[in-house]
Short mmCIF file of C-alpha atoms and ligand atoms in Angstrom, two decimals:
data_model
loop_
_atom_site.label_atom_id
_atom_site.label_comp_id
_atom_site.label_asym_id
_atom_site.label_seq_id
_atom_site.Cartn_x
_atom_site.Cartn_y
_atom_site.Cartn_z
CA MET A 19 141.12 85.43 -13.12
CA LEU A 20 142.36 88.29 -15.25
CA ASP A 21 143.73 88.04 -18.77
CA LYS A 22 147.33 86.81 -18.39
CA GLY A 23 148.28 89.03 -21.32
CA ILE A 24 148.54 92.01 -19.01
CA LEU A 25 151.66 90.44 -17.51
CA SER A 26 153.55 90.65 -20.83
CA PRO A 27 154.43 94.36 -20.70
CA LEU A 28 155.40 93.94 -17.05
CA LYS A 29 157.73 91.04 -17.90
CA LEU A 30 159.49 93.26 -20.40
CA ASP A 31 160.33 95.76 -17.68
CA LYS A 32 163.65 94.53 -16.38
CA ARG A 33 163.52 96.94 -13.45
CA LEU A 34 160.61 95.05 -11.84
CA SER A 35 161.80 92.89 -8.95
CA PRO A 36 160.75 89.21 -8.66
CA GLU A 37 158.73 90.31 -5.60
CA LEU A 38 156.64 92.71 -7.71
CA MET A 39 156.22 90.10 -10.47
CA THR A 40 154.89 87.63 -7.86
CA ILE A 41 152.35 90.21 -6.68
CA ALA A 42 151.30 90.88 -10.29
CA GLU A 43 150.78 87.14 -10.81
CA LYS A 44 148.66 87.01 -7.65
CA VAL A 45 146.48 89.86 -8.91
CA VAL A 46 146.01 88.11 -12.26
CA ALA A 47 145.12 84.82 -10.53
CA GLY A 48 142.69 86.59 -8.20
CA THR A 49 144.72 85.60 -5.13
CA ARG A 50 144.25 87.89 -2.16
CA LEU A 51 147.15 90.25 -1.37
CA SER A 52 148.80 90.00 2.04
CA PHE A 53 149.70 92.81 4.43
CA ALA A 54 153.33 92.49 3.30
CA ASP A 55 152.24 92.77 -0.36
CA GLY A 56 150.42 95.99 0.50
CA ILE A 57 153.55 97.47 2.04
CA THR A 58 155.66 96.38 -0.95
CA LEU A 59 153.23 98.07 -3.33
CA PHE A 60 153.31 101.35 -1.40
CA GLU A 61 157.10 101.29 -1.04
CA LYS A 62 158.31 99.91 -4.33
CA ALA A 63 155.74 99.63 -7.11
CA PRO A 64 156.19 101.97 -10.09
CA LEU A 65 153.15 104.04 -11.10
CA ALA A 66 152.77 102.39 -14.54
CA TYR A 67 152.80 98.90 -12.96
CA LEU A 68 150.07 99.93 -10.50
CA GLY A 69 148.05 101.49 -13.31
CA VAL A 70 148.20 98.35 -15.48
CA LEU A 71 147.04 96.09 -12.63
CA ALA A 72 144.43 98.36 -11.03
CA ASN A 73 142.95 99.21 -14.42
CA ALA A 74 142.72 95.52 -15.33
CA VAL A 75 140.80 94.84 -12.11
CA ARG A 76 138.58 97.86 -12.72
CA GLU A 77 137.81 96.84 -16.29
CA LYS A 78 137.17 93.22 -15.34
CA ARG A 79 134.57 94.41 -12.78
CA HIS A 80 133.03 97.38 -14.55
CA GLY A 81 134.43 97.66 -18.09
CA ASP A 82 134.45 101.35 -18.99
CA VAL A 83 131.43 102.18 -16.85
CA THR A 84 131.95 105.18 -14.59
CA TYR A 85 129.18 105.98 -12.16
CA PHE A 86 127.95 109.26 -10.83
CA ASN A 87 124.81 110.34 -9.02
CA ARG A 88 122.84 113.50 -8.44
CA ASN A 89 123.14 114.53 -4.84
CA PHE A 90 123.45 117.53 -2.57
CA HIS A 91 124.91 118.13 0.86
CA LEU A 92 123.21 119.33 4.00
CA GLU A 93 125.43 120.55 6.83
CA PRO A 94 123.57 121.02 10.12
CA THR A 95 126.52 122.85 11.68
CA ASN A 96 130.15 123.77 11.08
CA VAL A 97 130.95 123.83 14.79
CA CYS A 98 132.20 120.70 16.48
CA LEU A 99 132.91 119.52 20.01
CA TYR A 100 135.85 117.49 18.80
CA THR A 101 139.16 118.97 17.84
CA CYS A 102 140.49 116.79 15.02
CA THR A 103 143.75 118.42 14.01
CA PHE A 104 143.11 118.04 10.26
CA CYS A 105 139.65 119.60 10.34
CA SER A 106 138.84 123.25 9.78
CA TYR A 107 135.57 122.88 11.77
CA SER A 108 137.31 122.23 15.06
CA ARG A 109 138.67 125.81 15.20
CA LEU A 110 135.21 127.25 15.65
CA ILE A 111 134.25 125.72 18.98
CA LYS A 112 136.00 128.56 20.83
CA LYS A 113 134.26 131.22 18.71
CA ARG A 114 130.96 129.46 18.19
CA SER A 115 129.13 132.59 17.10
CA GLU A 116 131.16 132.67 13.87
CA GLY A 117 129.70 129.36 12.76
CA TRP A 118 126.17 128.23 11.92
CA GLU A 119 123.87 125.85 13.79
CA LEU A 120 120.73 125.11 11.80
CA THR A 121 117.43 124.26 13.44
CA ALA A 122 115.32 121.38 12.13
CA ASP A 123 113.04 123.89 10.36
CA GLN A 124 116.01 125.56 8.68
CA MET A 125 117.27 122.17 7.53
CA MET A 126 113.86 121.37 6.06
CA ASP A 127 113.98 124.72 4.23
CA GLU A 128 117.35 123.68 2.76
CA ILE A 129 115.88 120.33 1.68
CA MET A 130 112.88 122.04 0.09
CA LYS A 131 115.15 124.24 -2.03
CA TYR A 132 115.79 121.08 -4.08
CA ASP A 133 112.12 120.14 -4.46
CA ASP A 134 112.11 120.85 -8.18
CA GLU A 135 115.61 119.51 -8.82
CA PRO A 136 116.17 116.00 -10.16
CA VAL A 137 118.43 115.01 -7.23
CA THR A 138 118.16 111.51 -5.80
CA GLU A 139 120.20 111.78 -2.61
CA VAL A 140 120.91 114.11 0.31
CA HIS A 141 124.22 113.58 2.09
CA ILE A 142 124.00 114.88 5.67
CA VAL A 143 127.39 115.62 7.21
CA GLY A 144 128.74 118.13 9.74
CA GLY A 145 130.00 118.74 13.26
CA VAL A 146 128.94 117.17 16.55
CA LEU A 147 127.02 119.31 19.09
CA PRO A 148 124.81 118.32 22.07
CA GLN A 149 121.54 119.72 20.69
CA TYR A 150 121.79 117.34 17.72
CA ASP A 151 120.87 114.23 19.67
CA LEU A 152 119.20 110.94 18.79
CA LYS A 153 115.68 112.38 18.95
CA PHE A 154 116.67 115.40 16.87
CA TYR A 155 118.02 113.22 14.07
CA THR A 156 115.29 110.55 14.10
CA ASP A 157 112.68 113.35 13.91
CA LEU A 158 114.61 115.05 11.10
CA PHE A 159 114.95 111.87 9.02
CA SER A 160 111.22 111.14 9.46
CA ARG A 161 110.34 114.68 8.35
CA ILE A 162 112.55 114.42 5.26
CA LYS A 163 111.02 111.09 4.27
CA LYS A 164 107.49 112.36 4.88
CA HIS A 165 108.19 115.37 2.69
CA ARG A 166 109.99 113.53 -0.13
CA PRO A 167 109.85 109.73 0.33
CA GLU A 168 111.97 108.86 -2.71
CA LEU A 169 114.92 111.08 -1.67
CA HIS A 170 117.70 108.78 -0.41
CA VAL A 171 118.97 109.92 2.99
CA LYS A 172 122.71 109.16 3.35
CA ALA A 173 123.33 110.43 6.82
CA LEU A 174 125.85 110.84 9.61
CA THR A 175 128.88 108.77 10.48
CA PRO A 176 129.85 106.56 13.43
CA VAL A 177 131.36 109.71 14.97
CA GLU A 178 127.87 111.22 15.44
CA TYR A 179 126.19 107.87 16.08
CA HIS A 180 128.64 106.90 18.82
CA TYR A 181 128.06 110.29 20.49
CA ILE A 182 124.26 110.34 20.28
CA PHE A 183 123.80 106.69 21.27
CA LYS A 184 126.02 107.13 24.32
CA LYS A 185 124.07 110.22 25.33
CA ALA A 186 120.74 108.40 24.85
CA LYS A 187 122.12 105.34 26.69
CA VAL A 188 121.27 102.92 23.90
CA SER A 189 123.50 100.20 22.44
CA TYR A 190 124.82 100.50 18.87
CA ALA A 191 122.40 97.75 17.80
CA GLU A 192 119.36 99.48 19.33
CA GLY A 193 120.46 102.89 18.07
CA MET A 194 121.01 101.80 14.49
CA LYS A 195 117.60 100.11 14.49
CA LEU A 196 115.95 103.40 15.54
CA ILE A 197 117.91 105.27 12.86
CA LYS A 198 116.77 102.81 10.20
CA GLU A 199 113.15 103.00 11.36
CA SER A 200 113.23 106.79 11.21
CA GLY A 201 114.06 106.72 7.50
CA ALA A 202 117.85 106.89 7.02
CA ASP A 203 118.75 104.82 3.98
CA SER A 204 122.53 104.51 4.09
CA MET A 205 125.63 105.65 5.93
CA PRO A 206 128.40 107.67 4.26
CA GLY A 207 132.03 106.72 4.71
CA GLY A 208 133.25 109.62 6.87
CA GLY A 209 134.90 109.60 10.26
CA ALA A 210 137.17 106.67 9.43
CA GLU A 211 140.35 108.79 9.14
CA ILE A 212 143.09 106.29 10.07
CA PHE A 213 141.92 103.49 12.35
CA HIS A 214 145.29 102.71 13.95
CA PRO A 215 145.42 104.26 17.46
CA GLU A 216 149.06 105.37 16.96
CA ILE A 217 147.75 107.91 14.44
CA ARG A 218 144.08 108.27 15.37
CA ASP A 219 144.90 109.38 18.93
CA GLN A 220 147.08 112.18 17.53
CA ILE A 221 144.75 113.51 14.85
CA ALA A 222 141.25 112.60 16.04
CA GLY A 223 141.55 111.95 19.77
CA GLY A 224 138.33 111.78 21.78
CA LYS A 225 135.97 110.72 19.01
CA CYS A 226 134.99 107.11 18.33
CA THR A 227 137.90 104.69 18.01
CA GLY A 228 138.64 102.70 14.87
CA GLU A 229 137.09 99.61 16.48
CA GLU A 230 133.93 101.55 17.37
CA TRP A 231 133.68 102.93 13.83
CA LEU A 232 133.81 99.37 12.50
CA ASP A 233 131.32 98.09 15.13
CA ILE A 234 128.73 100.70 14.13
CA HIS A 235 129.05 99.79 10.45
CA ARG A 236 128.75 96.11 11.43
CA GLU A 237 125.45 96.76 13.24
CA TRP A 238 124.13 98.78 10.30
CA HIS A 239 125.06 96.03 7.84
CA LYS A 240 123.37 93.42 10.06
CA LEU A 241 120.12 95.31 9.47
CA GLY A 242 120.61 94.71 5.73
CA MET A 243 121.74 98.30 5.14
CA LYS A 244 124.60 99.65 3.00
CA SER A 245 127.42 102.03 3.78
CA ASN A 246 130.67 103.47 2.44
CA ALA A 247 134.16 103.73 3.88
CA THR A 248 136.89 106.36 3.63
CA MET A 249 140.55 106.74 4.58
CA LEU A 250 142.07 110.15 5.24
CA TYR A 251 145.63 109.77 3.96
CA GLY A 252 148.72 111.80 3.21
CA HIS A 253 149.46 113.44 6.59
CA ILE A 254 151.42 111.86 9.46
CA GLU A 255 150.49 108.23 8.84
CA LYS A 256 152.97 105.64 7.52
CA PHE A 257 152.27 103.06 4.84
CA GLU A 258 151.78 100.39 7.52
CA HIS A 259 148.87 102.42 8.94
CA ARG A 260 147.24 102.67 5.52
CA VAL A 261 147.55 98.93 4.93
CA ASP A 262 146.24 98.22 8.45
CA HIS A 263 143.22 100.44 7.62
CA LEU A 264 142.55 98.63 4.34
CA GLU A 265 143.00 95.25 6.02
CA LYS A 266 140.38 96.07 8.69
CA LEU A 267 137.88 97.22 6.07
CA ARG A 268 138.48 94.13 3.96
CA SER A 269 137.91 91.82 6.89
CA LEU A 270 134.65 93.53 7.97
CA GLN A 271 133.50 93.33 4.37
CA ASP A 272 134.22 89.56 4.37
CA GLU A 273 131.97 89.31 7.40
CA THR A 274 129.01 91.50 6.31
CA GLY A 275 129.27 92.42 2.61
CA GLY A 276 127.63 95.75 3.51
CA PHE A 277 130.18 98.19 2.06
CA GLN A 278 129.53 99.59 -1.39
CA THR A 279 132.33 102.05 -2.02
CA PHE A 280 135.76 102.97 -0.74
CA ILE A 281 136.68 106.65 -0.99
CA PRO A 282 140.30 107.64 -0.32
CA LEU A 283 140.31 111.23 0.98
CA LYS A 284 143.45 113.24 0.34
CA PHE A 285 144.43 115.39 3.35
CA ARG A 286 144.15 119.11 2.53
CA ASN A 287 146.14 121.46 4.71
CA GLU A 288 144.47 124.89 4.73
CA ASN A 289 142.84 126.41 7.82
CA ASN A 290 143.53 123.59 10.23
CA GLN A 291 146.01 122.65 12.93
CA MET A 292 148.06 120.59 10.46
CA SER A 293 148.74 123.34 7.96
CA HIS A 294 152.47 122.71 8.38
CA VAL A 295 152.08 119.18 6.95
CA LYS A 296 152.79 118.98 3.23
CA GLU A 297 150.05 117.57 1.03
CA SER A 298 150.52 114.41 -1.04
CA THR A 299 151.40 114.79 -4.72
CA THR A 300 149.13 113.73 -7.58
CA LEU A 301 151.47 110.83 -8.19
CA GLU A 302 150.98 109.62 -4.62
CA ASP A 303 147.23 110.07 -4.94
CA LEU A 304 147.10 107.90 -8.06
CA ARG A 305 149.26 105.24 -6.40
CA ASN A 306 146.93 105.24 -3.41
CA TYR A 307 143.82 104.78 -5.60
CA ALA A 308 145.45 101.89 -7.45
CA ILE A 309 146.66 100.09 -4.32
CA SER A 310 143.23 100.52 -2.72
CA ARG A 311 141.66 98.88 -5.79
CA LEU A 312 144.11 95.98 -5.62
CA TYR A 313 143.91 95.42 -1.87
CA LEU A 314 140.15 95.77 -1.39
CA ASP A 315 139.28 92.77 -3.56
CA ASN A 316 135.81 92.51 -1.97
CA PHE A 317 134.75 96.16 -2.40
CA PRO A 318 132.62 96.65 -5.51
CA HIS A 319 133.50 100.31 -6.08
CA ILE A 320 136.34 102.81 -5.63
CA LYS A 321 135.30 106.45 -5.70
CA ALA A 322 137.26 109.63 -6.34
CA TYR A 323 135.75 112.66 -4.67
CA TRP A 324 136.30 115.20 -7.43
CA PRO A 325 135.61 118.42 -5.50
CA MET A 326 138.57 117.54 -3.30
CA ILE A 327 141.11 116.46 -5.92
CA GLY A 328 139.94 118.51 -8.89
CA ARG A 329 138.56 117.49 -12.24
CA ASP A 330 141.86 116.61 -13.95
CA VAL A 331 143.02 114.22 -11.24
CA ALA A 332 139.52 112.73 -11.09
CA GLN A 333 139.83 111.97 -14.81
CA LEU A 334 143.29 110.44 -14.34
CA SER A 335 142.06 108.33 -11.43
CA LEU A 336 139.73 106.51 -13.84
CA ALA A 337 142.84 104.77 -15.21
CA PHE A 338 144.01 103.81 -11.70
CA GLY A 339 141.15 101.69 -10.39
CA VAL A 340 138.46 104.32 -9.81
CA ASN A 341 135.00 103.63 -11.28
CA ASP A 342 132.87 106.28 -9.56
CA ILE A 343 133.17 110.02 -9.29
CA ASP A 344 130.77 111.50 -6.77
CA GLY A 345 127.67 113.39 -7.76
CA THR A 346 126.52 116.48 -9.49
CA ILE A 347 126.80 118.73 -6.50
CA ASP A 348 125.79 122.33 -6.63
CA ASP A 349 127.98 123.31 -3.71
CA THR A 350 130.46 121.13 -1.92
CA THR A 351 130.46 120.88 1.84
CA LYS A 352 132.23 123.79 3.51
CA ILE A 353 134.41 121.22 5.28
CA TYR A 354 136.45 120.89 2.08
CA SER A 355 136.40 124.42 0.75
CA MET A 356 137.64 125.55 4.17
CA ALA A 357 140.40 122.93 4.10
CA GLY A 358 141.61 124.04 0.69
CA SER A 359 139.93 121.73 -1.80
CA GLU A 360 140.83 122.11 -5.48
CA GLU A 361 137.40 123.42 -6.27
CA GLN A 362 136.17 126.48 -4.41
CA HIS A 363 132.73 126.34 -6.04
CA PRO A 364 132.53 122.80 -7.26
CA ALA A 365 129.39 122.70 -9.30
CA MET A 366 129.12 120.36 -12.24
CA SER A 367 126.00 119.88 -14.26
CA THR A 368 125.09 116.43 -15.48
CA GLU A 369 126.26 117.44 -18.95
CA GLN A 370 129.67 118.51 -17.61
CA LEU A 371 130.08 115.31 -15.60
CA VAL A 372 129.12 113.20 -18.61
CA GLN A 373 131.66 115.10 -20.73
CA LEU A 374 134.36 114.77 -18.12
CA ILE A 375 133.92 110.98 -18.16
CA ARG A 376 133.51 110.67 -21.94
CA SER A 377 136.58 112.74 -22.67
CA VAL A 378 138.77 110.04 -21.13
CA GLU A 379 136.95 107.43 -23.18
CA ARG A 380 134.86 106.00 -20.35
CA LYS A 381 131.14 105.34 -20.24
CA PRO A 382 129.11 107.63 -17.95
CA VAL A 383 126.26 106.00 -16.06
CA GLU A 384 123.97 107.80 -13.67
CA ARG A 385 123.21 105.60 -10.67
CA ASP A 386 121.03 105.80 -7.60
CA SER A 387 122.56 105.55 -4.13
CA VAL A 388 122.70 101.76 -4.16
CA TYR A 389 124.12 101.48 -7.68
CA ASN A 390 120.96 100.76 -9.64
CA VAL A 391 121.42 102.21 -13.13
CA LEU A 392 119.17 105.23 -13.74
CA LYS A 393 120.49 106.36 -17.12
CA ASP A 394 123.32 105.12 -19.32
CA PHE A 395 123.58 108.09 -21.73
CA GLU A 396 123.94 105.68 -24.66
CA GLY A 397 123.18 107.72 -27.76
CA VAL A 398 122.62 110.93 -25.77
CA GLU A 399 124.35 113.81 -27.51
CA PHE A 400 124.89 117.19 -25.92
CA GLU A 401 125.55 120.43 -27.74
CA SER A 402 129.14 120.35 -26.48
CA ASP A 403 129.69 116.87 -28.04
CA LYS A 404 129.76 118.54 -31.43
CA HIS A 405 132.98 120.29 -30.49
CA PHE A 406 134.70 117.27 -28.98
CA LYS A 407 136.48 115.07 -31.47
CA GLY A 408 138.29 112.73 -29.05
CA TYR A 409 141.75 113.18 -27.73
CA LEU A 410 143.36 111.19 -30.54
CA SER A 411 142.00 113.45 -33.22
CA LEU A 412 143.81 116.67 -32.50
CA PRO A 413 144.97 118.29 -35.74
CA VAL A 414 148.36 116.99 -36.78
CA VAL A 415 150.86 119.82 -37.09
CA LYS A 416 153.04 119.13 -40.10
CA PRO A 417 156.69 120.04 -39.61
CA THR A 418 157.57 123.09 -41.69
CA THR A 419 160.32 122.45 -44.21
CA THR A 420 162.85 125.18 -44.51
CA THR A 421 164.43 125.51 -47.91
CA ALA A 422 167.77 127.13 -48.28
CA GLU A 423 167.43 130.31 -50.31
O1 V47 B 20 135.46 112.21 7.95
C1 V47 B 20 137.89 116.59 7.06
C2 V47 B 20 137.32 114.41 5.86
C3 V47 B 20 135.29 113.43 5.88
C4 V47 B 20 139.62 117.21 5.90
O2 V47 B 20 130.39 108.30 1.63
C5 V47 B 20 139.07 116.06 5.32
O3 V47 B 20 129.91 108.97 -0.37
C6 V47 B 20 140.71 116.10 3.73
O4 V47 B 20 133.46 111.12 4.41
N1 V47 B 20 141.31 117.18 4.24
C7 V47 B 20 133.81 113.60 5.62
N2 V47 B 20 139.61 115.50 4.23
C8 V47 B 20 133.43 113.44 4.15
C9 V47 B 20 133.21 112.04 3.68
C10 V47 B 20 132.66 111.76 2.33
C11 V47 B 20 132.88 112.62 1.26
C12 V47 B 20 132.33 112.31 0.01
C13 V47 B 20 131.56 111.19 -0.16
C14 V47 B 20 131.34 110.34 0.91
C15 V47 B 20 130.49 109.13 0.73
C16 V47 B 20 131.90 110.60 2.16
O5 V47 B 20 136.04 114.52 5.34
C17 V47 B 20 135.73 113.40 7.30
C18 V47 B 20 137.21 113.60 7.15
O6 V47 B 20 137.86 112.38 6.95
N3 V47 B 20 138.03 115.69 6.08
N4 V47 B 20 138.86 117.53 6.96
C19 V47 B 20 140.79 117.78 5.33
N5 V47 B 20 141.40 118.83 5.85
FE1 SF4 B 21 134.30 117.30 14.20
FE2 SF4 B 21 134.36 115.59 12.18
FE3 SF4 B 21 135.80 117.85 12.09
FE4 SF4 B 21 136.52 115.90 13.75
S1 SF4 B 21 136.48 115.76 11.48
S2 SF4 B 21 136.39 118.10 14.24
S3 SF4 B 21 134.55 115.09 14.37
S4 SF4 B 21 133.59 117.71 12.10
#
């Protein structure tokens, strides 16, 4: 139950329909939103209304705490068998020599570059190619863990798993068990796109279906393991497809409780087959974060992926339900820079990330990959803090009085 006081400003807004007031009352009472409520929110809810509600839910769960972690990305290849229309990787299959395909030794070299860095997680993500099969990946994960046991391996998505398990003729349950035994610690949220076949078949035909994506996460969760979920939005999907996507995630989470974080991914339109599709506006992005927070009542965390949306929007999102902004990454995956992400070289040091969070009056907390607190930065002052006086303490400019001569 949320503080009923948050309804007062909403009641004053005479433009809010009884339908939206009923939804607000449901949120305050902790009553689950229906599919129809989700559609109403996307179609009719004003931004300020969504902000008030999503922020109240966020603060009830996490107060001002905003998580980040220290991670880096490893991309085995930027060539892919599949031809997802939104993805800049799919273009390279016809001119494979222009891409890269790392060997296991080269990947270990990449991992070793971080040996003296205080990173806690490697996120392995990339294209699908036949040489990267089940044995390749189980050997790779074992090598990483042998080399650096405490490094959390967040690796691959159901898109790769579906492909490599089929090739190895093992069931999802058997395959996920082998992956766990080889040392993978968690599964990232990628490959979800839009589950509904009306859209998925058009933008991501040929790779695992929405049902298969969910089945693979289910098997992983049954092993006691954690994963994330994403939704690629803002292209050709309709609101009903977004709500359907959220609904399916919410119901799997009811069943397993294995999801940690939901990460809405804004479609970027450079260098792919959907470059003619206009990108969503910041306003739409904020609405989408807030509605995700309200609909996914059983997801602990909502994450904004700052390299994709930029630092300013990441800061704004913290008032619209988001309580996590990805890690301190020294170089984002090429998948985004090729697709036109806000940040071409998105590197943020821990100090910069802490400042980014503090400057919108939130509390930065460094976490590990399963949300254990590593450092809360209470009392930690950086050199740059001395120059920041808070956004309410800008010098007041006194109006100049003009006296008639
Ligand atoms: O599945 C590809 C997306 C995803 C584009 O779990 C695009 O912590 C926008 O899932 N515009 C992979 N998005 C990345 C991913 C992820 C990222 C950060 C954190 C986590 C996590 C997971 O990237 C793909 C696809 O949905 N993608 N092309 C594009 N043009
Ligand atoms: Fe391949 Fe993934 Fe890109 Fe689709 S989104 S083309 S599966 S890398």
